[in-house]
mmCIF file of C-alpha atoms in Angstrom:
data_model
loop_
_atom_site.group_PDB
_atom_site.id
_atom_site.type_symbol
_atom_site.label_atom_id
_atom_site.label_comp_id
_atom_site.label_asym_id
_atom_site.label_seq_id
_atom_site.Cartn_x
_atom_site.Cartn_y
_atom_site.Cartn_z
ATOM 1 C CA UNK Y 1 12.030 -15.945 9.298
ATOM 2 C CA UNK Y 2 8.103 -15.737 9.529
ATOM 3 C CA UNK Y 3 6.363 -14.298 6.440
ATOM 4 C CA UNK Y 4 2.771 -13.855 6.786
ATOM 5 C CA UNK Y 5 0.336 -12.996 4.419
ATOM 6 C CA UNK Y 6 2.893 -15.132 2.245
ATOM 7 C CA UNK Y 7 0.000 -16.804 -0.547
ATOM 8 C CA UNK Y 8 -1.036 -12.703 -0.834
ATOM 9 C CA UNK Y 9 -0.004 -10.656 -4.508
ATOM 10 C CA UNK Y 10 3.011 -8.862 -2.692
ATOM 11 C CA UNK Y 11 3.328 -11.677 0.237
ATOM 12 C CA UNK Y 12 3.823 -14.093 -3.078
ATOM 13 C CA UNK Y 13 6.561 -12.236 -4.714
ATOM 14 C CA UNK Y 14 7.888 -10.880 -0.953
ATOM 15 C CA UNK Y 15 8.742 -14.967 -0.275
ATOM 16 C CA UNK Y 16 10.493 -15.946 -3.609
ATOM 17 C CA UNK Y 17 12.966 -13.202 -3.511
ATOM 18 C CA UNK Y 18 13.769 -14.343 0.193
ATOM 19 C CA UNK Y 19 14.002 -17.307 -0.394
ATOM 20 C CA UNK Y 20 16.262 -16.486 -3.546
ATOM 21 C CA UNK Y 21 18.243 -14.441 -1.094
ATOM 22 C CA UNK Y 22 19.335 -17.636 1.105
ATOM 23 C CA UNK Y 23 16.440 -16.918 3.882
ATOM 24 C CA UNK Y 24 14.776 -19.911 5.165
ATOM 25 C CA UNK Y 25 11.074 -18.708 4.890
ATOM 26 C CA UNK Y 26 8.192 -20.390 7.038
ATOM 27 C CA UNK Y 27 5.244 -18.941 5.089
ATOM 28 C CA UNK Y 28 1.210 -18.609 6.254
ATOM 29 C CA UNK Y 29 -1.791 -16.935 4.768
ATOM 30 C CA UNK Y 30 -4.904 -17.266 6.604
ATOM 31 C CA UNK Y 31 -6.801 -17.816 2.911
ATOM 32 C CA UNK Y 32 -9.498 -15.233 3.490
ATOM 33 C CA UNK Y 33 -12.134 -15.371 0.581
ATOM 34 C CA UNK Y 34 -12.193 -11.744 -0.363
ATOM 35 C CA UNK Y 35 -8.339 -12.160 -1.320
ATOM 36 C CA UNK Y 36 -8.574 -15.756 -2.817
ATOM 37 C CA UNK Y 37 -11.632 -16.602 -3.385
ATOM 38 C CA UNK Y 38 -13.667 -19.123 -1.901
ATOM 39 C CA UNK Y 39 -12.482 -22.683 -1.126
ATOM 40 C CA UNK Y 40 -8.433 -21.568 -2.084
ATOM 41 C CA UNK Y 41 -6.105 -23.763 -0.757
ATOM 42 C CA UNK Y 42 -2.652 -22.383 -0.002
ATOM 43 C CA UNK Y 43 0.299 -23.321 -2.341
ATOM 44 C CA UNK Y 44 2.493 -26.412 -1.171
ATOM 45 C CA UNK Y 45 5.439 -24.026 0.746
ATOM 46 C CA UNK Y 46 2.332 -21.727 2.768
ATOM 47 C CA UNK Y 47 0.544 -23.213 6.193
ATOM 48 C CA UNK Y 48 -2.616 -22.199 6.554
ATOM 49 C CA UNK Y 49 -2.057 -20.069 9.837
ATOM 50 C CA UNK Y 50 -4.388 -17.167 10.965
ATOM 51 C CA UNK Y 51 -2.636 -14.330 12.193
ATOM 52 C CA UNK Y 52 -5.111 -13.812 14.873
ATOM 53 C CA UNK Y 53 -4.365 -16.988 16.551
ATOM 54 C CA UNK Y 54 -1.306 -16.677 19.185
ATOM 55 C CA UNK Y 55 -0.891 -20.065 19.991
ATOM 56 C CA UNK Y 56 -0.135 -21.334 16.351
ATOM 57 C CA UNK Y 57 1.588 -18.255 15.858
ATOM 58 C CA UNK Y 58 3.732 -19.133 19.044
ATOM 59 C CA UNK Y 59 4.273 -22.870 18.115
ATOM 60 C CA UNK Y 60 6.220 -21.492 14.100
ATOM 61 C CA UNK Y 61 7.956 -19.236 16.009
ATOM 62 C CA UNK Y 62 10.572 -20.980 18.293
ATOM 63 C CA UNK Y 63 14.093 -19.919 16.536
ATOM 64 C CA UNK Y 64 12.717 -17.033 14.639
ATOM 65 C CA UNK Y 65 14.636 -14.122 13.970
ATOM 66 C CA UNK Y 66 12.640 -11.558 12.042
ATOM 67 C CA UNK Y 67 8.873 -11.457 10.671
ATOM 68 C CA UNK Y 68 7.460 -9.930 7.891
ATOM 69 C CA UNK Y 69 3.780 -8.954 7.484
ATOM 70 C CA UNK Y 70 2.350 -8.822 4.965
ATOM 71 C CA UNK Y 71 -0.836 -10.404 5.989
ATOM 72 C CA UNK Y 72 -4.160 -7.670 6.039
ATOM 73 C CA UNK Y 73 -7.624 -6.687 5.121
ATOM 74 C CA UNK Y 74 -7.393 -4.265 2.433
ATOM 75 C CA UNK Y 75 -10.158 -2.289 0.326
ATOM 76 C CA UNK Y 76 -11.382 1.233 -0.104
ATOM 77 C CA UNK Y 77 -12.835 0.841 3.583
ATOM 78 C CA UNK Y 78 -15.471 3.452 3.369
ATOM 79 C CA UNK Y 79 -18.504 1.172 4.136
ATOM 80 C CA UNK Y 80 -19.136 1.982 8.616
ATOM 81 C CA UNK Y 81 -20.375 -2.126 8.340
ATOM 82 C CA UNK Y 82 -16.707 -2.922 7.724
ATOM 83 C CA UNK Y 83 -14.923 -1.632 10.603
ATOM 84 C CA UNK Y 84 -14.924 -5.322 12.369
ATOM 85 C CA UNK Y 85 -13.145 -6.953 9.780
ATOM 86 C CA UNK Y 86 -10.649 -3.990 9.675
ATOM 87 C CA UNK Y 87 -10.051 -4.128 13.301
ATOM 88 C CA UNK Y 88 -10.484 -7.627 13.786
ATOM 89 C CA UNK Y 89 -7.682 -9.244 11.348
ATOM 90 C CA UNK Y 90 -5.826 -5.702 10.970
ATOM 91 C CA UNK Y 91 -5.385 -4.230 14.143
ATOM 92 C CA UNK Y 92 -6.149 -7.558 16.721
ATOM 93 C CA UNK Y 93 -4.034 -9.508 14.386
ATOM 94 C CA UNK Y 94 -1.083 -7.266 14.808
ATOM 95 C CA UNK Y 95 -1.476 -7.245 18.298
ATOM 96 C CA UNK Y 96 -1.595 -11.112 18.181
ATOM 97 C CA UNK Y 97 1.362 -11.433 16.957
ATOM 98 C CA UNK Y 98 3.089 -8.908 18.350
ATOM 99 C CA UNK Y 99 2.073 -10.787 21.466
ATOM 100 C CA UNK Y 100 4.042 -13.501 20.224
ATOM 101 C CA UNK Y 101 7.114 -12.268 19.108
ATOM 102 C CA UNK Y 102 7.770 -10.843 22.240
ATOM 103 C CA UNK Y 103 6.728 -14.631 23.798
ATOM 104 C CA UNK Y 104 8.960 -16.357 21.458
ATOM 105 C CA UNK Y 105 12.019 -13.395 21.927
ATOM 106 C CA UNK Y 106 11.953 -12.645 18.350
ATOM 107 C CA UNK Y 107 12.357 -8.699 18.231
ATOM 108 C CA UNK Y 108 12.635 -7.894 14.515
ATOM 109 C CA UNK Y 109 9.751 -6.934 12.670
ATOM 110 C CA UNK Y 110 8.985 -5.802 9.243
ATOM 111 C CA UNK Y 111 5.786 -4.130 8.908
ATOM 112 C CA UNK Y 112 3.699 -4.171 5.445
ATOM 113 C CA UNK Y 113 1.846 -0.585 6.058
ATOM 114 C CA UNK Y 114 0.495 1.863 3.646
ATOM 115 C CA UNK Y 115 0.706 5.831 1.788
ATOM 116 C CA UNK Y 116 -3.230 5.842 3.022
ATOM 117 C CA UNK Y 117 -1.859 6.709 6.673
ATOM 118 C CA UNK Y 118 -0.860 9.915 5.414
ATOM 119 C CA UNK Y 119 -4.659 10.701 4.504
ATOM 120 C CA UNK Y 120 -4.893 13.685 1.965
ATOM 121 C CA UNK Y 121 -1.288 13.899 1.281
ATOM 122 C CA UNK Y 122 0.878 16.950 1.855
ATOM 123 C CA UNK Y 123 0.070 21.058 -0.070
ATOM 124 C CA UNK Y 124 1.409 24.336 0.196
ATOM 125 C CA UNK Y 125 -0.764 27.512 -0.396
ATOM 126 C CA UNK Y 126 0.872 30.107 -2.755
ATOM 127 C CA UNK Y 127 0.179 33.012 0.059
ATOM 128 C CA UNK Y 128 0.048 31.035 3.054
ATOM 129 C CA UNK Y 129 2.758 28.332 2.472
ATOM 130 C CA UNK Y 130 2.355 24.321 3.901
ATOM 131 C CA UNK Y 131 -1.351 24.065 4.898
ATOM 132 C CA UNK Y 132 -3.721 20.968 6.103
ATOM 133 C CA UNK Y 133 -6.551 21.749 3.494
ATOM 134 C CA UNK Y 134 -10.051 20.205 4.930
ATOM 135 C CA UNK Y 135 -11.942 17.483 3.057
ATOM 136 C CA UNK Y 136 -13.324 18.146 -0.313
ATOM 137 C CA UNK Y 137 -16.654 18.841 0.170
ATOM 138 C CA UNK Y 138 -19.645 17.433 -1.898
ATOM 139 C CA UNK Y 139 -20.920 20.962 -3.766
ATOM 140 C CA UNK Y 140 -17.262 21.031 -4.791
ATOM 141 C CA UNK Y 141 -16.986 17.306 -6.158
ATOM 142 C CA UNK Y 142 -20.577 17.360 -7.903
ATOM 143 C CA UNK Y 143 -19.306 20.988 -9.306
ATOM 144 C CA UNK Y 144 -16.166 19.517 -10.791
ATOM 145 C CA UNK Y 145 -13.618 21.423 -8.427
ATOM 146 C CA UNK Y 146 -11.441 18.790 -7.369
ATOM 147 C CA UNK Y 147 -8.696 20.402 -5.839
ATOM 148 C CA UNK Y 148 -8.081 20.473 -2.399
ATOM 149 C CA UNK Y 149 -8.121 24.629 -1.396
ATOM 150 C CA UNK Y 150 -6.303 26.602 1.387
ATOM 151 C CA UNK Y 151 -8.453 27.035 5.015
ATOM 152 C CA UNK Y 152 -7.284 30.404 4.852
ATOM 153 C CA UNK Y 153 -7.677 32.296 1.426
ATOM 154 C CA UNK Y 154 -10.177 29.709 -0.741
ATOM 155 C CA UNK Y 155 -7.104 29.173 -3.415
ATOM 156 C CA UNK Y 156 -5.939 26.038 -4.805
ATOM 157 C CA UNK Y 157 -3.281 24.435 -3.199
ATOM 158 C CA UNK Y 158 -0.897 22.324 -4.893
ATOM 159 C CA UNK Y 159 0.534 19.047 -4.061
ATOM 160 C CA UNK Y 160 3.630 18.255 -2.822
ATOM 161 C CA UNK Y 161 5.762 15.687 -2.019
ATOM 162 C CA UNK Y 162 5.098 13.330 1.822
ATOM 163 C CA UNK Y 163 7.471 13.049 3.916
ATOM 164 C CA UNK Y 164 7.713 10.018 6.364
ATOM 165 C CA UNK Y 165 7.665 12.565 9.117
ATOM 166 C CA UNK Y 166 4.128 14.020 7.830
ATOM 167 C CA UNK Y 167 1.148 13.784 10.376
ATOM 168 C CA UNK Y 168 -0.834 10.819 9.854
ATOM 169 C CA UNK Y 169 -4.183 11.231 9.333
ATOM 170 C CA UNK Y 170 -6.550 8.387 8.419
ATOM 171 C CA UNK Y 171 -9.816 8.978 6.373
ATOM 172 C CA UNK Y 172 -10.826 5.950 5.948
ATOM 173 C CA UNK Y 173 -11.635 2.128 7.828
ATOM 174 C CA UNK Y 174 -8.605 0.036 5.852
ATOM 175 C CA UNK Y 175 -6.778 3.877 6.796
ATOM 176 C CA UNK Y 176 -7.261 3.891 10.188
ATOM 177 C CA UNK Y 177 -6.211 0.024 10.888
ATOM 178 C CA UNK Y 178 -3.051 0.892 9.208
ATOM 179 C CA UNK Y 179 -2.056 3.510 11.292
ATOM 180 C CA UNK Y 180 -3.559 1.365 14.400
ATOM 181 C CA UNK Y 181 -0.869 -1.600 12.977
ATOM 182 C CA UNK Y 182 2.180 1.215 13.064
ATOM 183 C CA UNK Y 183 0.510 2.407 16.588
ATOM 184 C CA UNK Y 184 0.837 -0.952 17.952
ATOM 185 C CA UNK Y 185 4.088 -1.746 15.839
ATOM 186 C CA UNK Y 186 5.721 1.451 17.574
ATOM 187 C CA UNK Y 187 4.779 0.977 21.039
ATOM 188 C CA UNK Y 188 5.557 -2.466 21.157
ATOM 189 C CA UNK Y 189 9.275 -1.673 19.878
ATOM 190 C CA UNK Y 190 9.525 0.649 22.695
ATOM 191 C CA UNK Y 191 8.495 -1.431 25.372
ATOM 192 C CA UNK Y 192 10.468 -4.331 24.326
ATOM 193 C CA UNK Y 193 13.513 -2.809 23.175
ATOM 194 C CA UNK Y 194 12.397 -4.107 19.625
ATOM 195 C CA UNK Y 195 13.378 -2.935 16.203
ATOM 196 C CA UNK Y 196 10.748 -2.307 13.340
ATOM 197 C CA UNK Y 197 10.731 -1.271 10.034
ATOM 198 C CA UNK Y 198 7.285 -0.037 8.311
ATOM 199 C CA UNK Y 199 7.338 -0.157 4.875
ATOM 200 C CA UNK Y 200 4.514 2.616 3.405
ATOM 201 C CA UNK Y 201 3.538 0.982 0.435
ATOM 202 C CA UNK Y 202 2.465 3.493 -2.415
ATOM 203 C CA UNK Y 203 -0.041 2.335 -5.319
ATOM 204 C CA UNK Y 204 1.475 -1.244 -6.115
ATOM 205 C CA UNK Y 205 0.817 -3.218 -9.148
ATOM 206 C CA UNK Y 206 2.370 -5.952 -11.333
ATOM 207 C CA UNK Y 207 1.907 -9.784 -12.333
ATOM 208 C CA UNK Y 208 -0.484 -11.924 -10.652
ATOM 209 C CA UNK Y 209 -2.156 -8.774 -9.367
ATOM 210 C CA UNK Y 210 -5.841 -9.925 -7.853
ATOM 211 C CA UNK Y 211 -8.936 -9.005 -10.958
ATOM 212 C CA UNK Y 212 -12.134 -8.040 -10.092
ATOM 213 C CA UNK Y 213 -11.769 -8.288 -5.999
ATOM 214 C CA UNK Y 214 -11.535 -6.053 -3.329
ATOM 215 C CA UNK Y 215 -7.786 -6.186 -3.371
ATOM 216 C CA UNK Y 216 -7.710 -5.153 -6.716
ATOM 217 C CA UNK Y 217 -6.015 -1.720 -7.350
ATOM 218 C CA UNK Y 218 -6.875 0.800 -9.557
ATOM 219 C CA UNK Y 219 -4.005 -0.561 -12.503
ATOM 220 C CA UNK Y 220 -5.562 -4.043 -12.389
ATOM 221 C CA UNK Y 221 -9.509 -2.632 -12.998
ATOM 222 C CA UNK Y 222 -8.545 -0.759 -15.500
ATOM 223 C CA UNK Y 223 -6.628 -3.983 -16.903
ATOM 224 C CA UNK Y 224 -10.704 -5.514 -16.859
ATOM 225 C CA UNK Y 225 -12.565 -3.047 -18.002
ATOM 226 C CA UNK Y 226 -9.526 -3.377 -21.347
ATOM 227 C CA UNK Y 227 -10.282 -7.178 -21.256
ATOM 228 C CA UNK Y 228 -13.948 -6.762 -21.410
ATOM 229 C CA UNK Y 229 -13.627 -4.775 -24.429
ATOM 230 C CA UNK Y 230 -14.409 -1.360 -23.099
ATOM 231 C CA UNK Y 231 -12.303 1.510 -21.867
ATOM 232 C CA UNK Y 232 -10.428 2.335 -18.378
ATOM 233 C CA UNK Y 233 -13.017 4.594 -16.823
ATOM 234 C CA UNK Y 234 -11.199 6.998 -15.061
ATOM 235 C CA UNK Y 235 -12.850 9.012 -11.823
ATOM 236 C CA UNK Y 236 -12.616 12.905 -11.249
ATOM 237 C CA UNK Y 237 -10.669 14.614 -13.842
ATOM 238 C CA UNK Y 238 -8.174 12.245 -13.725
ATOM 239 C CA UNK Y 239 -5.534 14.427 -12.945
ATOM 240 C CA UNK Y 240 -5.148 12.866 -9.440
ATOM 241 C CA UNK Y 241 -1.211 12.136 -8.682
ATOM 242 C CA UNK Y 242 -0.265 8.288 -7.657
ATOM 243 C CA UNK Y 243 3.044 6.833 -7.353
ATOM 244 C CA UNK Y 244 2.735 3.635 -9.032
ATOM 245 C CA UNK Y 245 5.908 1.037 -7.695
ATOM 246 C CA UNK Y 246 5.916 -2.557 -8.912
ATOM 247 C CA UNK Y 247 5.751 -5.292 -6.789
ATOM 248 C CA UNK Y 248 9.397 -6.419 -7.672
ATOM 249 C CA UNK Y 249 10.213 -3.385 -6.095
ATOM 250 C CA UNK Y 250 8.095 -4.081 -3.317
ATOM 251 C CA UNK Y 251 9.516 -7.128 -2.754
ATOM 252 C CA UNK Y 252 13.268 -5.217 -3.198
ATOM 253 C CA UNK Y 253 12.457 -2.864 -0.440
ATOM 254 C CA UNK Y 254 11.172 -6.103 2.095
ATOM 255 C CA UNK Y 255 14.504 -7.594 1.443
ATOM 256 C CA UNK Y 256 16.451 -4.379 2.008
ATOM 257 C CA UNK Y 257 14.466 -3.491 5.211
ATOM 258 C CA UNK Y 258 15.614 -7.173 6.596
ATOM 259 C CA UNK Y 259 19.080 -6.751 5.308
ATOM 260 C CA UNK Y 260 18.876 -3.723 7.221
ATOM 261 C CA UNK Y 261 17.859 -5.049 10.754
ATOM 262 C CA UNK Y 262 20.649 -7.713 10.411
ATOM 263 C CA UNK Y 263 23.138 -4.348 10.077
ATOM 264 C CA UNK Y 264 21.458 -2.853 12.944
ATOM 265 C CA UNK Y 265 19.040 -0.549 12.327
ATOM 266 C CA UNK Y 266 17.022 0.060 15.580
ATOM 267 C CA UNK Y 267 14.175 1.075 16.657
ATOM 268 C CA UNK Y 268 10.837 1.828 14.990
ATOM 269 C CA UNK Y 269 11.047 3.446 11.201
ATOM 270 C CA UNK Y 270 8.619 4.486 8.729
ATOM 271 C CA UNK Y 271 10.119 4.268 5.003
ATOM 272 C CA UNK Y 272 8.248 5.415 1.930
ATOM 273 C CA UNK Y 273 7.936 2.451 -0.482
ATOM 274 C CA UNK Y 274 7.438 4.485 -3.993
ATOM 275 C CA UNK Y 275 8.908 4.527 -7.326
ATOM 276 C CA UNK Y 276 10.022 8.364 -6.678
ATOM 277 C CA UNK Y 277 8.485 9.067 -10.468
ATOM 278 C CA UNK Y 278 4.654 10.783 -9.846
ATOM 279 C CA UNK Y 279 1.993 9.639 -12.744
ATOM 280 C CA UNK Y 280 -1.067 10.906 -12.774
ATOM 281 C CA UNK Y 281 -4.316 8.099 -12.999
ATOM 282 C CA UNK Y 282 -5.225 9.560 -16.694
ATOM 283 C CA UNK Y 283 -1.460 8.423 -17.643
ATOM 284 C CA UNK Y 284 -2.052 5.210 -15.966
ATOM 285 C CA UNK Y 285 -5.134 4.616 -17.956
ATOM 286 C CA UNK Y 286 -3.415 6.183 -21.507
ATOM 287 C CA UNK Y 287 -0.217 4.048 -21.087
ATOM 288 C CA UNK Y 288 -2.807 0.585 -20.614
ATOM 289 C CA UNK Y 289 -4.981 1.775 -23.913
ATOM 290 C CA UNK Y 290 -1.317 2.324 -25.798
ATOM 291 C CA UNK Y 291 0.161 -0.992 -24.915
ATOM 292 C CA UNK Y 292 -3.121 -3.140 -25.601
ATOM 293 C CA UNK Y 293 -3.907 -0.390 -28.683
ATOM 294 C CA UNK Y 294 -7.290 0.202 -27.525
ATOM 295 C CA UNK Y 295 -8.955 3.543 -27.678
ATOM 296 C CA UNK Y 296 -8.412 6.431 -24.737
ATOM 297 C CA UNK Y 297 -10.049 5.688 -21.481
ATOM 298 C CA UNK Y 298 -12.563 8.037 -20.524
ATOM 299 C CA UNK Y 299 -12.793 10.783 -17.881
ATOM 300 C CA UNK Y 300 -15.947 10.140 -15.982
ATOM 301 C CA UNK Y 301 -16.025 13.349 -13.642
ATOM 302 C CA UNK Y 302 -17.088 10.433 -10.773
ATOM 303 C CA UNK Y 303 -15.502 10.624 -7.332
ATOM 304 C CA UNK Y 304 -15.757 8.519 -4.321
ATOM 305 C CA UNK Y 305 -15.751 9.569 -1.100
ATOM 306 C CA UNK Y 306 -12.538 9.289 1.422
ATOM 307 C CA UNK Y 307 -9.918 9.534 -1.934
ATOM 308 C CA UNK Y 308 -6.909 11.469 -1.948
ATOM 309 C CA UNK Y 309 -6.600 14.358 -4.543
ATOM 310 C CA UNK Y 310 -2.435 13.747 -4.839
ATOM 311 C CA UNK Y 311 -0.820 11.353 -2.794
ATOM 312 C CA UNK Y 312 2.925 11.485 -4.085
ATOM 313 C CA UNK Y 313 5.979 9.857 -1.710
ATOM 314 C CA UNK Y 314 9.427 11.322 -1.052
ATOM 315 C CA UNK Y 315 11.696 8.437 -1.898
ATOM 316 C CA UNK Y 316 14.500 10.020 0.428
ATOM 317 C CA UNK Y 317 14.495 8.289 3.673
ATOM 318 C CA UNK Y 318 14.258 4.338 1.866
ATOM 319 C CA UNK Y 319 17.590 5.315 0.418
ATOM 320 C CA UNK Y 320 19.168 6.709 3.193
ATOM 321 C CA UNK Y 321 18.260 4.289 5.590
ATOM 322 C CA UNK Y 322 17.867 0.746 3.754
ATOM 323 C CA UNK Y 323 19.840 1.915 0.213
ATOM 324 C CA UNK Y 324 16.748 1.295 -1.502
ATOM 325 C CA UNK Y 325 15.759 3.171 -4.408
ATOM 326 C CA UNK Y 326 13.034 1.690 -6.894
ATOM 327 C CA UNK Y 327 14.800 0.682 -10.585
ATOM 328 C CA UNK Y 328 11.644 0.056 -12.623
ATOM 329 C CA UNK Y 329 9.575 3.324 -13.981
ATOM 330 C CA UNK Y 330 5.885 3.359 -13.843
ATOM 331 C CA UNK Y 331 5.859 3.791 -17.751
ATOM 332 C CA UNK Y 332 7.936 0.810 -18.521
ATOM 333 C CA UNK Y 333 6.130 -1.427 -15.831
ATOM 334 C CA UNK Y 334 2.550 -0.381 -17.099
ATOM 335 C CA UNK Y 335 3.474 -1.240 -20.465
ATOM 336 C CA UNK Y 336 4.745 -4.941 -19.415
ATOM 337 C CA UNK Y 337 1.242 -5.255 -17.091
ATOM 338 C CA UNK Y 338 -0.167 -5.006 -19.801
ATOM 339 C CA UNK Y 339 -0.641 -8.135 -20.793
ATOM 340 C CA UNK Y 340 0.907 -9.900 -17.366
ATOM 341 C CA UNK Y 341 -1.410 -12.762 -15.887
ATOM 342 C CA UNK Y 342 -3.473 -11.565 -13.159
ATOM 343 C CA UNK Y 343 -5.297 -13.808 -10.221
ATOM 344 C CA UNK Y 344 -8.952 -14.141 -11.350
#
């Protein structure tokens, strides 16, 4: 199998329990800077393969059976100046080697995608039932109203949980190329008779996760801001609702979804990758200052533009379809990250 992506925090962990499995892995990471800083070499078992380039790809993948990628741009992609990179190794990449899979007759594909596709997440009005609330506006978010409310009556709507069948709707760059990467992912599977499985990664964290880059996630900044001896500062109200899943679990659900294809699963599916246990960001914070007995973060009552308000998973469909169900809770896994090394 082809792992891209495969020097990355999840590609890392995605290729030892592969290979632990008995899967001959033939691993590549194109090394970008922003994810390993500048002048990184890959590790000894990873080629230094951009995904963008179809004739390399072509040449590893004579006798291929599956792929996973894992191999992307990520940030908050809110800045309009980024939308190149996005597209370029996001969306063009995927279509790359899409290209050549379907050159080299490989017709399996596991797809690394993400909860952001979903946009705002799912709510139901108390008087008006499910509703598609608009964006929060500014007045609101300077004000300190950080609920989403219903088009209809003005009242807060609560969250609820996403479904894989929810519309997807992108608000922001890093967004939008995900949902391009299913787009492509899904037509391609049609018009080759190919059979894809898109794992929707919720809020992943865990050992080795990047510090201080844009790949970091929310877990490991507030893992810095411990280490440099102040407090997690935590945006809104920080009552905003995450599903935090570690990366073994990650990596649990990329073997599954392979295991999967080789029992026949066809055709394109989206599966929520979550823990199933919601945690708000103030009990992410609180569980970090616990462990490391530092005082409570702080609630800033900053926002950023393009976030979700509650972005919570329905853990149904990964069980149903690939028997996956996540075994570590966010609780016990924050506690253990801790202190875990992270990747300066």
């Amino acid at each position: 199998m082809l792992l891209t992506g495969a020097a990355g925090f999840i590609g890392a962990r995605v290729a030892e329990v592969l290979r632990a499995a008995g899967h001959e892995v033939i691993a590549v990471d194109a090394m970008l800077p922003a994810a390993h800083g500048p002048g990184a070499e890959p590790p000894a078992d990873c080629l230094r393969v951009d995904v963008r380039d179809a004739e390399a790809l072509t040449g590893l993948l004579a006798g291929v059976d599956v792929v996973c990628h894992q191999a992307a741009v990520v940030g908050a992609g809110v800045d309009p100046g980024d939308a190149p990179a996005y597209a370029g190794h996001n969306d063009y990449g995927t279509a790359a080697l899409l290209a050549a899979m379907f050159a080299s007759g490989c017709r399996r594909l596991v797809l690394a995608s993400s909860m952001v596709v979903y946009g705002p997440g799912r709510y139901d009005c108390a008087a008006h039932g499910p509703v598609d609330p608009a964006p929060r506006t500014r007045a609101d978010l300077d004000a300190g109203r950080f609920e989403h409310r219903c088009p209809h009556c003005g009242a807060e709507v609560t969250w609820r949980l996403v479904p894989e069948d929810a519309p997807l709707r992108p608000r922001t760059l890093y967004a939008a190329s995900k949902t391009a990467q299913e787009h492509y992912a899904l037509a391609w599977a049609e018009a080759g008779g190919a059979d894809v499985v898109a794992l929707r990664y919720h809020n992943v964290y865990g050992p080795h996760m990047p510090r201080d880059t844009p790949y970091s996630g929310v877990a490991a900044i507030f893992r810095s801001q411990l280490e440099s001896g102040g407090v997690p500062r935590v945006f809104e109200d920080g009552k905003q609702m995450r599903d935090f899943v570690h990366v073994d679990d990650v990596a649990a659900a990329n073997r599954a979804a392979i295991d999967a294809l080789d029992a026949g699963l066809h055709g394109f599916n989206a599966v929520n990758v979550c823990s199933g246990r919601p945690i708000s960001i103030l009990q992410v914070a609180t569980a970090l200052c616990a462990a490391r007995g530092a005082p409570p973060p702080q609630v800033t009552g900053q926002y950023r533009s393009g976030d979700a308000r509650h972005l919570v998973a329905d853990p149904a469909r990964a069980a149903e379809l690939l028997g996956f169900r996540a075994t570590i809770d966010p609780l016990d896994g924050l506690r253990e990250f801790a202190f875990a090394p992270l990747r300066s």
